[in-house]
Short mmCIF file of C-alpha atoms (C1' of nucleotides) in Angstrom, two decimals:
data_model
loop_
_atom_site.label_atom_id
_atom_site.label_comp_id
_atom_site.label_asym_id
_atom_site.label_seq_id
_atom_site.Cartn_x
_atom_site.Cartn_y
_atom_site.Cartn_z
CA MET A 1 -57.76 28.12 -1.25
CA ASN A 2 -55.17 30.81 -1.79
CA GLU A 3 -55.99 34.43 -2.34
CA SER A 4 -55.42 34.76 -6.04
CA ALA A 5 -57.90 36.89 -7.92
CA ALA A 6 -59.29 33.85 -9.72
CA THR A 7 -60.36 32.14 -6.52
CA ILE A 8 -64.02 32.59 -5.70
CA PHE A 9 -65.33 32.94 -2.18
CA ARG A 10 -66.91 30.04 -0.37
CA ALA A 11 -69.36 29.86 2.52
CA PRO A 12 -67.35 29.96 5.78
CA ILE A 13 -66.22 26.73 7.42
CA GLY A 14 -69.08 24.86 9.00
CA THR A 15 -71.77 26.83 7.20
CA HIS A 16 -73.87 25.81 4.22
CA ASP A 17 -75.91 27.28 1.43
CA VAL A 18 -79.26 25.59 0.91
CA LEU A 19 -80.55 25.83 -2.65
CA ASP A 20 -83.94 25.19 -4.11
CA PRO A 21 -84.77 21.54 -4.34
CA GLU A 22 -83.17 20.97 -0.96
CA SER A 23 -84.60 24.09 0.63
CA SER A 24 -88.14 22.86 0.01
CA ALA A 25 -87.61 20.38 2.83
CA TRP A 26 -86.76 23.33 5.05
CA GLU A 27 -89.86 25.17 3.91
CA GLY A 28 -92.01 22.15 4.69
CA MET A 29 -90.51 21.72 8.12
CA ILE A 30 -90.70 25.37 9.10
CA ALA A 31 -94.25 25.72 7.81
CA THR A 32 -95.29 22.63 9.74
CA PHE A 33 -93.72 23.90 12.93
CA ALA A 34 -95.33 27.31 12.48
CA GLN A 35 -98.66 25.57 12.03
CA PHE A 36 -98.15 23.59 15.23
CA ALA A 37 -97.05 26.67 17.15
CA TYR A 38 -100.19 28.47 16.03
CA ARG A 39 -102.41 25.57 17.05
CA TYR A 40 -100.81 25.45 20.49
CA GLY A 41 -101.24 29.17 20.98
CA PHE A 42 -97.70 30.41 20.47
CA GLY A 43 -96.81 33.72 18.84
CA LEU A 44 -93.68 34.28 16.81
CA VAL A 45 -90.82 36.12 18.51
CA LEU A 46 -87.89 37.65 16.66
CA THR A 47 -84.79 38.70 18.54
CA PRO A 48 -81.38 39.83 17.30
CA ILE A 49 -78.89 37.09 16.48
CA PHE A 50 -76.28 38.82 18.62
CA GLU A 51 -76.61 39.96 22.20
CA ASP A 52 -74.44 41.37 24.92
CA VAL A 53 -72.09 38.52 25.72
CA GLY A 54 -73.42 38.54 29.28
CA VAL A 55 -76.82 37.31 28.15
CA PHE A 56 -75.27 34.01 27.17
CA ASN A 57 -72.55 33.80 29.79
CA ARG A 58 -75.00 34.29 32.60
CA GLY A 59 -77.73 32.36 30.83
CA ILE A 60 -76.13 29.13 29.84
CA GLY A 61 -73.45 29.25 32.54
CA GLU A 62 -69.92 30.57 32.27
CA ASN A 63 -68.49 27.16 32.96
CA SER A 64 -70.45 25.37 30.29
CA GLU A 65 -68.48 24.06 27.34
CA VAL A 66 -70.39 26.31 24.97
CA ALA A 67 -69.73 29.54 26.86
CA LYS A 68 -66.12 28.72 27.56
CA LYS A 69 -64.86 27.92 24.08
CA GLU A 70 -67.56 27.81 21.47
CA MET A 71 -69.03 31.29 21.39
CA TYR A 72 -68.52 33.70 18.55
CA VAL A 73 -67.56 36.76 20.59
CA PHE A 74 -66.71 40.08 18.98
CA GLU A 75 -66.42 43.77 19.72
CA ASP A 76 -68.25 46.41 17.77
CA ARG A 77 -66.69 49.76 16.86
CA ALA A 78 -67.59 51.20 20.23
CA GLN A 79 -65.93 48.30 22.07
CA ARG A 80 -69.21 46.73 23.17
CA ARG A 81 -68.81 43.00 23.72
CA TYR A 82 -71.30 40.92 21.77
CA ALA A 83 -71.74 37.27 20.94
CA LEU A 84 -73.59 35.50 18.18
CA ARG A 85 -76.28 33.43 19.81
CA PRO A 86 -75.21 29.88 20.55
CA GLU A 87 -78.77 28.78 21.41
CA GLY A 88 -82.27 30.19 21.45
CA THR A 89 -83.52 30.43 25.00
CA ALA A 90 -81.38 33.11 26.64
CA SER A 91 -82.29 35.77 24.05
CA VAL A 92 -85.97 35.08 24.37
CA VAL A 93 -85.85 35.37 28.15
CA ARG A 94 -83.88 38.60 27.77
CA ALA A 95 -86.62 39.93 25.47
CA PHE A 96 -89.27 38.82 27.95
CA LEU A 97 -87.59 40.75 30.75
CA GLN A 98 -87.16 43.81 28.56
CA HIS A 99 -90.79 43.99 27.38
CA GLN A 100 -92.70 42.39 30.25
CA PRO A 101 -95.51 40.82 28.20
CA THR A 102 -98.47 39.43 30.10
CA THR A 103 -97.96 35.92 31.34
CA PRO A 104 -98.03 33.13 30.60
CA TRP A 105 -96.15 34.24 27.53
CA LYS A 106 -95.85 31.64 24.78
CA ALA A 107 -93.39 32.34 21.99
CA TRP A 108 -91.96 30.32 19.12
CA TYR A 109 -88.92 30.98 16.97
CA PHE A 110 -86.85 29.87 14.03
CA THR A 111 -83.27 31.04 14.23
CA PRO A 112 -79.70 30.33 13.28
CA ALA A 113 -77.36 29.43 16.14
CA PHE A 114 -73.59 29.69 16.14
CA ARG A 115 -70.95 27.62 17.85
CA TYR A 116 -67.26 27.68 17.09
CA GLU A 117 -66.41 24.00 16.84
CA ARG A 118 -65.04 21.58 14.29
CA PRO A 119 -67.81 20.59 11.92
CA GLN A 120 -68.83 17.00 11.26
CA ALA A 121 -71.96 15.13 10.32
CA GLY A 122 -74.90 16.83 12.03
CA ARG A 123 -72.74 19.50 13.63
CA TYR A 124 -72.07 22.89 12.11
CA ARG A 125 -70.77 26.32 13.08
CA GLN A 126 -74.08 27.76 11.99
CA HIS A 127 -77.04 25.52 12.51
CA HIS A 128 -80.73 26.32 12.85
CA GLN A 129 -83.24 25.75 15.56
CA LEU A 130 -86.98 25.71 15.76
CA GLY A 131 -88.27 26.15 19.25
CA VAL A 132 -90.80 27.44 21.75
CA GLU A 133 -90.53 29.10 25.14
CA VAL A 134 -93.14 29.68 27.83
CA LEU A 135 -92.56 32.18 30.63
CA GLY A 136 -94.58 32.89 33.71
CA THR A 137 -95.94 29.55 34.82
CA ASP A 138 -94.61 26.38 36.37
CA ASP A 139 -97.86 24.48 35.94
CA PRO A 140 -96.91 20.89 35.02
CA ALA A 141 -99.58 21.17 32.34
CA ILE A 142 -97.36 23.51 30.35
CA ASP A 143 -94.45 21.07 30.58
CA VAL A 144 -96.77 18.47 29.16
CA GLU A 145 -97.94 20.85 26.45
CA VAL A 146 -94.44 21.81 25.31
CA ILE A 147 -93.22 18.23 25.22
CA THR A 148 -96.36 17.08 23.47
CA LEU A 149 -96.00 19.78 20.83
CA ALA A 150 -92.49 18.56 20.10
CA SER A 151 -93.49 14.93 20.02
CA ARG A 152 -96.49 15.51 17.75
CA PHE A 153 -94.38 17.70 15.49
CA TYR A 154 -91.84 14.93 14.88
CA CYS A 155 -94.71 12.59 14.29
CA ALA A 156 -96.24 14.95 11.73
CA LEU A 157 -92.97 14.97 9.82
CA GLY A 158 -93.33 11.22 9.50
CA LEU A 159 -90.59 10.28 11.94
CA LYS A 160 -91.15 7.02 13.78
CA GLN A 161 -87.79 6.12 15.27
CA VAL A 162 -87.70 8.89 17.84
CA ARG A 163 -87.48 8.30 21.58
CA LEU A 164 -88.26 10.82 24.26
CA LEU A 165 -85.92 10.75 27.25
CA ILE A 166 -87.07 12.59 30.35
CA ASN A 167 -85.64 13.47 33.73
CA SER A 168 -86.00 16.01 36.51
CA MET A 169 -83.07 18.07 37.73
CA GLY A 170 -84.93 19.30 40.78
CA HIS A 171 -84.47 22.85 41.98
CA ASP A 172 -81.42 24.49 43.59
CA VAL A 173 -81.79 22.93 47.00
CA CYS A 174 -82.64 19.36 46.18
CA ARG A 175 -80.22 19.23 43.26
CA GLY A 176 -77.50 20.66 45.49
CA ALA A 177 -78.14 17.97 48.06
CA TYR A 178 -78.09 15.31 45.36
CA VAL A 179 -74.80 16.57 43.92
CA GLU A 180 -73.24 16.16 47.37
CA VAL A 181 -74.41 12.56 47.55
CA LEU A 182 -73.21 11.94 44.02
CA ARG A 183 -69.80 13.45 44.78
CA ASP A 184 -69.43 11.19 47.76
CA HIS A 185 -70.18 8.21 45.58
CA LEU A 186 -67.77 9.31 42.86
CA SER A 187 -65.01 10.09 45.29
CA ALA A 188 -65.36 6.61 46.74
CA ASN A 189 -65.00 5.14 43.25
CA VAL A 190 -62.56 7.50 41.56
CA GLU A 191 -60.24 4.74 40.45
CA GLN A 192 -62.95 3.11 38.38
CA LEU A 193 -63.91 6.20 36.37
CA CYS A 194 -62.77 6.72 32.79
CA ASP A 195 -59.38 8.37 32.21
CA GLU A 196 -60.82 11.78 31.64
CA HIS A 197 -63.29 11.95 34.50
CA ARG A 198 -60.87 10.47 36.98
CA LYS A 199 -59.25 13.88 36.86
CA VAL A 200 -62.13 16.29 36.46
CA TRP A 201 -65.08 14.59 38.18
CA SER A 202 -65.15 17.08 41.04
CA GLU A 203 -65.56 20.17 38.86
CA ASN A 204 -68.93 19.09 37.56
CA ALA A 205 -70.11 15.85 39.04
CA LEU A 206 -73.29 15.85 36.96
CA ARG A 207 -71.28 15.62 33.74
CA VAL A 208 -70.01 12.23 34.78
CA LEU A 209 -73.58 10.97 34.55
CA ASP A 210 -73.53 11.94 30.89
CA CYS A 211 -70.31 10.06 30.12
CA LYS A 212 -70.78 7.24 27.62
CA LYS A 213 -67.67 5.31 28.59
CA ASP A 214 -68.34 1.90 30.12
CA ALA A 215 -66.23 2.68 33.18
CA CYS A 216 -68.21 5.76 34.16
CA VAL A 217 -71.53 4.19 33.24
CA GLU A 218 -70.79 1.30 35.58
CA VAL A 219 -69.89 3.54 38.49
CA THR A 220 -72.86 5.90 38.07
CA THR A 221 -75.32 3.08 37.53
CA ARG A 222 -74.52 1.80 41.01
CA GLY A 223 -74.73 5.31 42.40
CA PRO A 224 -77.52 7.61 43.54
CA MET A 225 -80.03 8.81 40.97
CA LEU A 226 -81.47 12.29 40.79
CA PRO A 227 -85.17 11.40 40.72
CA ASP A 228 -84.74 9.55 44.04
CA HIS A 229 -83.37 12.67 45.72
CA LEU A 230 -85.93 15.26 44.69
CA CYS A 231 -87.72 17.28 47.32
CA VAL A 232 -91.44 16.72 47.80
CA ASP A 233 -92.47 19.62 45.56
CA CYS A 234 -90.16 18.68 42.70
CA ARG A 235 -91.12 15.04 43.00
CA GLU A 236 -94.80 15.96 42.83
CA HIS A 237 -94.21 18.27 39.86
CA PHE A 238 -92.31 15.62 37.96
CA ALA A 239 -94.93 13.00 38.71
CA ARG A 240 -97.66 15.22 37.30
CA VAL A 241 -95.66 15.90 34.15
CA ARG A 242 -95.19 12.20 33.59
CA GLU A 243 -98.83 11.41 34.31
CA GLY A 244 -99.86 14.12 31.88
CA LEU A 245 -97.72 12.70 29.11
CA ASP A 246 -98.99 9.19 29.82
CA SER A 247 -102.59 10.35 29.67
CA LEU A 248 -101.98 11.76 26.19
CA GLY A 249 -100.21 8.65 25.00
CA VAL A 250 -96.89 10.45 24.66
CA GLU A 251 -94.34 7.81 25.50
CA SER A 252 -91.42 8.96 27.59
CA ILE A 253 -88.46 7.07 28.96
CA LEU A 254 -87.32 7.99 32.46
CA THR A 255 -83.59 8.56 32.09
CA PRO A 256 -82.02 9.49 35.44
CA ARG A 257 -78.62 10.06 33.89
CA LEU A 258 -79.95 12.59 31.36
CA VAL A 259 -77.98 15.80 31.95
CA ARG A 260 -78.19 18.58 29.42
CA GLY A 261 -75.46 20.98 28.46
CA PHE A 262 -76.69 24.26 29.86
CA ASP A 263 -76.57 25.21 33.50
CA TYR A 264 -79.92 26.93 33.59
CA TYR A 265 -82.08 23.83 33.67
CA THR A 266 -84.24 23.00 36.67
CA ARG A 267 -86.86 20.33 37.21
CA THR A 268 -88.13 18.86 33.93
CA THR A 269 -85.50 18.15 31.28
CA PHE A 270 -85.98 16.12 28.15
CA GLU A 271 -84.32 15.12 24.94
CA PHE A 272 -85.50 13.58 21.67
CA VAL A 273 -83.15 10.98 20.25
CA ALA A 274 -83.35 9.70 16.68
CA ASP A 275 -82.46 6.02 16.56
CA SER A 276 -82.14 6.24 12.80
CA LEU A 277 -79.03 8.37 13.22
CA THR A 278 -75.80 6.63 14.06
CA GLY A 279 -73.02 8.22 16.02
CA ALA A 280 -73.03 10.86 18.66
CA GLN A 281 -75.14 13.38 16.78
CA ASN A 282 -78.44 11.61 17.32
CA SER A 283 -80.02 14.17 19.60
CA ILE A 284 -82.49 16.05 17.40
CA GLY A 285 -84.08 18.24 20.02
CA GLY A 286 -84.47 18.87 23.68
CA GLY A 287 -85.26 21.32 26.36
CA GLY A 288 -86.47 21.74 29.86
CA ARG A 289 -87.56 24.02 32.62
CA TYR A 290 -85.43 26.98 33.67
CA ASP A 291 -87.06 28.52 36.72
CA ARG A 292 -84.02 30.57 37.75
CA LEU A 293 -82.89 31.90 34.39
CA ALA A 294 -84.88 35.15 34.55
CA GLU A 295 -83.22 35.98 37.85
CA GLN A 296 -79.79 35.12 36.49
CA LEU A 297 -80.43 37.63 33.74
CA GLY A 298 -81.32 40.30 36.26
CA GLY A 299 -85.10 40.07 36.26
CA ASP A 300 -87.73 39.02 38.75
CA ALA A 301 -88.06 35.33 39.47
CA THR A 302 -90.07 33.88 36.60
CA SER A 303 -90.64 30.24 35.78
CA GLY A 304 -89.96 29.14 32.24
CA ILE A 305 -89.76 26.10 30.02
CA GLY A 306 -88.72 25.65 26.44
CA PHE A 307 -87.89 23.28 23.66
CA GLY A 308 -85.47 23.60 20.79
CA SER A 309 -84.90 21.36 17.81
CA GLY A 310 -82.02 21.28 15.36
CA VAL A 311 -83.33 21.68 11.84
CA GLU A 312 -80.32 20.05 10.16
CA ARG A 313 -80.45 17.05 12.46
CA VAL A 314 -84.17 16.55 12.06
CA LEU A 315 -83.64 16.63 8.31
CA LEU A 316 -80.90 14.01 8.66
CA ALA A 317 -83.31 11.86 10.62
CA CYS A 318 -85.98 12.36 7.97
CA GLU A 319 -83.53 11.29 5.30
CA ALA A 320 -82.52 8.25 7.33
CA GLU A 321 -86.17 7.24 7.69
CA GLY A 322 -86.98 7.97 4.07
CA VAL A 323 -89.46 10.78 4.61
CA SER A 324 -89.26 14.36 3.42
CA PRO A 325 -90.87 17.46 4.90
CA SER A 326 -90.97 18.90 1.39
CA SER A 327 -94.07 16.80 0.84
CA LEU A 328 -95.87 18.81 3.52
CA ILE A 329 -96.12 21.88 1.32
CA LYS A 330 -97.40 21.94 -2.20
CA ARG A 331 -95.25 23.96 -4.49
CA SER A 332 -96.18 23.49 -8.10
CA LEU A 333 -95.96 25.77 -11.06
CA ASP A 334 -99.23 26.41 -12.87
CA LEU A 335 -98.15 28.09 -16.08
CA PHE A 336 -95.17 28.59 -18.34
CA VAL A 337 -95.31 31.28 -21.00
CA VAL A 338 -93.52 30.65 -24.29
CA ASP A 339 -93.16 33.75 -26.43
CA THR A 340 -91.62 33.65 -29.91
CA THR A 341 -93.07 36.87 -31.26
CA GLY A 342 -89.85 38.76 -30.78
CA GLU A 343 -91.95 41.54 -29.27
CA ASP A 344 -91.96 40.47 -25.65
CA VAL A 345 -95.64 39.71 -25.28
CA ALA A 346 -94.70 37.56 -22.29
CA THR A 347 -93.98 40.44 -19.94
CA LYS A 348 -97.58 41.64 -19.93
CA LEU A 349 -99.04 38.16 -20.09
CA VAL A 350 -97.19 36.82 -17.04
CA ASP A 351 -98.04 39.94 -15.08
CA GLU A 352 -101.72 39.45 -15.81
CA LEU A 353 -101.64 35.75 -14.94
CA ARG A 354 -99.68 36.26 -11.74
CA GLY A 355 -102.11 39.02 -10.83
CA ALA A 356 -104.90 36.48 -11.24
CA GLY A 357 -103.12 34.22 -8.74
CA PHE A 358 -101.36 31.70 -10.95
CA ALA A 359 -97.79 30.60 -10.30
CA THR A 360 -96.25 31.54 -13.61
CA GLN A 361 -92.82 31.27 -15.15
CA ARG A 362 -91.47 32.25 -18.55
CA ALA A 363 -88.40 31.91 -20.72
CA TYR A 364 -85.91 34.69 -21.32
CA ASP A 365 -83.37 35.70 -23.92
CA GLY A 366 -85.64 35.17 -26.93
CA ARG A 367 -84.75 31.54 -27.45
CA SER A 368 -86.26 29.20 -30.02
CA MET A 369 -89.66 27.64 -29.41
CA LYS A 370 -88.05 24.25 -29.04
CA ALA A 371 -85.68 25.57 -26.41
CA GLN A 372 -88.45 27.39 -24.57
CA MET A 373 -90.67 24.29 -24.60
CA LYS A 374 -87.83 22.28 -23.13
CA VAL A 375 -87.52 24.74 -20.28
CA ALA A 376 -91.30 24.71 -19.87
CA ASP A 377 -91.26 20.94 -19.61
CA ARG A 378 -88.58 20.88 -16.96
CA SER A 379 -90.22 23.64 -14.97
CA GLY A 380 -92.93 21.21 -13.97
CA ALA A 381 -95.64 23.64 -15.05
CA ARG A 382 -99.05 22.19 -15.68
CA LEU A 383 -99.79 24.27 -18.77
CA ALA A 384 -97.73 26.06 -21.38
CA LEU A 385 -99.07 29.22 -22.95
CA LEU A 386 -97.68 29.77 -26.43
CA VAL A 387 -97.63 33.08 -28.20
CA GLY A 388 -95.97 33.26 -31.60
CA PRO A 389 -96.49 35.45 -34.66
CA SER A 390 -99.67 33.55 -35.59
CA GLU A 391 -101.34 34.02 -32.17
CA ARG A 392 -100.12 37.57 -32.10
CA ALA A 393 -101.81 38.30 -35.41
CA SER A 394 -105.17 36.90 -34.36
CA ASP A 395 -104.97 38.12 -30.75
CA GLU A 396 -104.99 34.61 -29.36
CA VAL A 397 -102.97 32.37 -27.09
CA THR A 398 -102.33 28.63 -27.47
CA ILE A 399 -102.77 26.64 -24.28
CA ARG A 400 -100.90 23.37 -24.21
CA ASP A 401 -101.31 20.69 -21.55
CA LEU A 402 -97.80 19.65 -20.59
CA ARG A 403 -99.00 16.58 -18.75
CA SER A 404 -100.97 15.10 -21.59
CA GLU A 405 -99.46 12.03 -23.19
CA ASP A 406 -101.28 12.76 -26.41
CA PHE A 407 -98.92 15.22 -28.05
CA GLU A 408 -101.14 15.68 -31.09
CA HIS A 409 -104.25 16.90 -29.31
CA ALA A 410 -102.85 18.53 -26.20
CA GLN A 411 -103.53 22.12 -27.14
CA GLN A 412 -106.18 24.65 -28.03
CA ARG A 413 -106.28 28.30 -28.98
CA VAL A 414 -108.31 30.81 -27.01
CA ARG A 415 -108.89 34.51 -27.38
CA ARG A 416 -106.38 36.62 -25.53
CA GLY A 417 -109.17 38.20 -23.44
CA ASP A 418 -110.41 34.79 -22.26
CA ILE A 419 -107.04 33.51 -21.11
CA VAL A 420 -107.55 33.81 -17.35
CA ASN A 421 -110.91 32.04 -17.40
CA ALA A 422 -109.69 29.35 -19.76
CA VAL A 423 -106.63 28.65 -17.64
CA ALA A 424 -108.67 28.61 -14.44
CA LEU A 425 -111.01 26.07 -15.97
CA LEU A 426 -108.20 23.78 -17.11
CA LEU A 427 -106.34 23.94 -13.82
CA THR A 428 -109.36 22.86 -11.79
CA LYS A 429 -109.78 19.71 -13.86
"C1'" G B 1 -58.34 21.88 20.29
"C1'" U B 2 -56.73 16.40 18.58
"C1'" G B 3 -56.67 12.46 14.83
"C1'" G B 4 -58.05 9.66 9.99
"C1'" G B 5 -59.71 9.98 4.72
"C1'" C B 6 -60.19 12.96 0.32
"C1'" G B 7 -59.37 17.47 -3.41
"C1'" U B 8 -59.48 15.84 -11.79
"C1'" A B 9 -65.46 19.63 -16.21
"C1'" G B 10 -71.63 22.53 -13.24
"C1'" C B 11 -72.57 17.23 -10.75
"C1'" U B 12 -70.89 11.88 -9.94
"C1'" C B 13 -66.37 9.84 -10.95
"C1'" A B 14 -62.26 7.11 -14.37
"C1'" G B 15 -57.09 8.21 -15.35
"C1'" U B 16 -52.29 1.97 -16.22
"C1'" U B 17 -45.24 1.07 -13.46
"C1'" G B 18 -44.55 9.20 -13.55
"C1'" G B 19 -44.25 9.62 -20.76
"C1'" U B 20 -47.27 13.25 -26.60
"C1'" U B 21 -53.31 16.81 -27.27
"C1'" A B 22 -56.43 14.65 -19.37
"C1'" G B 23 -61.50 11.09 -20.36
"C1'" A B 24 -66.77 9.05 -19.38
"C1'" G B 25 -71.84 9.47 -17.75
"C1'" C B 26 -75.34 13.06 -16.32
"C1'" G B 27 -76.33 18.26 -16.97
"C1'" C B 28 -75.86 22.56 -20.32
"C1'" C B 29 -75.97 24.71 -25.59
"C1'" A B 30 -77.04 23.94 -30.87
"C1'" G B 31 -78.84 21.02 -34.83
"C1'" G B 32 -81.76 16.69 -36.82
"C1'" U B 33 -87.88 18.94 -37.18
"C1'" U B 34 -87.11 27.25 -39.97
"C1'" G B 35 -93.89 27.10 -34.50
"C1'" U B 36 -93.87 22.64 -30.09
"C1'" G B 37 -91.53 19.54 -24.35
"C1'" G B 38 -90.87 13.55 -22.04
"C1'" U B 39 -87.45 9.04 -26.05
"C1'" C B 40 -83.70 8.89 -29.94
"C1'" C B 41 -79.45 10.62 -33.15
"C1'" U B 42 -75.36 14.22 -34.30
"C1'" G B 43 -72.25 18.04 -32.93
"C1'" G B 44 -70.43 21.79 -29.38
"C1'" A B 45 -68.94 24.61 -25.13
"C1'" G B 46 -66.76 23.75 -20.48
"C1'" G B 47 -60.54 21.83 -16.86
"C1'" U B 48 -53.77 26.56 -15.13
"C1'" C B 49 -56.01 18.12 -12.41
"C1'" G B 50 -57.41 23.03 -4.97
"C1'" C B 51 -52.96 26.28 -4.35
"C1'" G B 52 -47.46 26.89 -3.63
"C1'" G B 53 -42.80 24.68 -3.65
"C1'" G B 54 -39.56 20.34 -4.48
"C1'" U B 55 -37.67 15.68 -7.04
"C1'" U B 56 -37.23 14.47 -12.43
"C1'" C B 57 -35.29 15.04 -19.18
"C1'" G B 58 -40.65 14.92 -18.10
"C1'" A B 59 -45.63 15.22 -12.59
"C1'" C B 60 -52.91 14.59 -12.41
"C1'" C B 61 -49.55 10.61 -10.56
"C1'" C B 62 -43.85 10.87 -6.13
"C1'" C B 63 -42.24 14.30 -1.67
"C1'" C B 64 -43.11 18.73 1.53
"C1'" G B 65 -46.14 22.71 2.86
"C1'" U B 66 -50.75 25.15 2.66
"C1'" C B 67 -55.99 25.90 1.98
"C1'" G B 68 -60.54 23.44 1.62
"C1'" C B 69 -63.98 19.34 2.10
"C1'" U B 70 -65.25 15.15 4.94
"C1'" C B 71 -65.48 11.64 9.08
"C1'" A B 72 -64.42 10.77 14.19
"C1'" C B 73 -62.99 12.38 19.45
"C1'" C B 74 -64.61 16.35 22.86
"C1'" C B 75 -69.23 18.65 23.33
"C1'" C B 76 -73.77 19.54 21.59
"C1'" A B 77 -78.94 20.74 17.94
#
RNA sequence: GUGGGCGUAGCUCAGUUGGUUAGAGCGCCAGGUUGUGGUCCUGGAGGUCGCGGGUUCGACCCCCGUCGCUCACCCCA
């Protein structure tokens, strides 16, 4: 687009407007998640969508791909350095440290997240996440609870082709020891790695585990696996998480090569993959434990675990499986007021009906009865209330059933004063 | 950051080897029915063919650039 005066503005690259019929799927999904969060004892947390850039740099790791080149960083007028949040967890932990709520603290959120990258299917510069965080306990039971919440949530949406991958990253010491063993193995097999990792394997050995190329997969498959190198405590913790999930019938797939993108993860990590989605964007949610994050953000050592899910991707998965979260909320119009008196009787009438609790719409611009009825029909309203000169004169209202197939006998006139009761009666039928 | 595909009405798309006034379906508006919606019929509004430049007697069509959309790589939700 050029900058001529006739050119209208568009949503920025990688962002999208979501309008009504489509947004009802969002409403259904968010409402369902909120319901789950409530059932599991989580309270809603709201934090600013921008933070001091350090919150994210120190949180997700300065060397992570996201922090290095995908953050929306900007300066305000007083030269403070801020960044739009690229993910949900770091902000919530920052808020936890700032306010020191009693633990264990269980919070859920719905938030936009921003990453500066080239958009494609299932990947946007602004996407949205639904998630939960728990701070102040490392009880394996809470790992089980968080993962179960996520799993049951997907199930409630009607998704069936979702797999849960799980792994344990161990804690600093045992992971550090494992990375050494892994590096030894990689260094002994450098020549067989893929083109890219042949050069950069030493910078972040764990990333090689995540490589999808056959060459790397072959080398790492023969190599040491993280779960085999955990210390006794981490091994025990992981075992209890897995037993807990098993006991609840939540199927999980041990995936030793599962490595997630942020540096803060320790011990339990997991990811939900939608098999209905093709391509690389099939991860619809994930999370894990981050027992060192609070310290990295300057607070006291505090265990934490969280889960985040990408709204857009879950909706893609729903579409692929032929289910829609919009069906989880009922959103139907009760009444549509048609006014042809030329005196604007509708304004008072709709106010009265809405006050009585009915979802009510009306026509505007004084259009013909035929035109107003057409709009009424398309609105999906159950009943139309007609007020024309005749009703006006006798202080009545005509109630017409828009769902009746019998056009001749679909309506009746009632006294204006009885309208609320009459409508209530008809709507309960 | 790298590469492929695509930009024609509000939406989905036609548009012949470059040749008069750029079309269809859906949607929208009005009428057929001066008080009545789902079907049907008739009519109407709506486009500087993304934008800029070039080639040509002539460009929606060919060439270049640019912006945007889209898909993929990387990485992630």
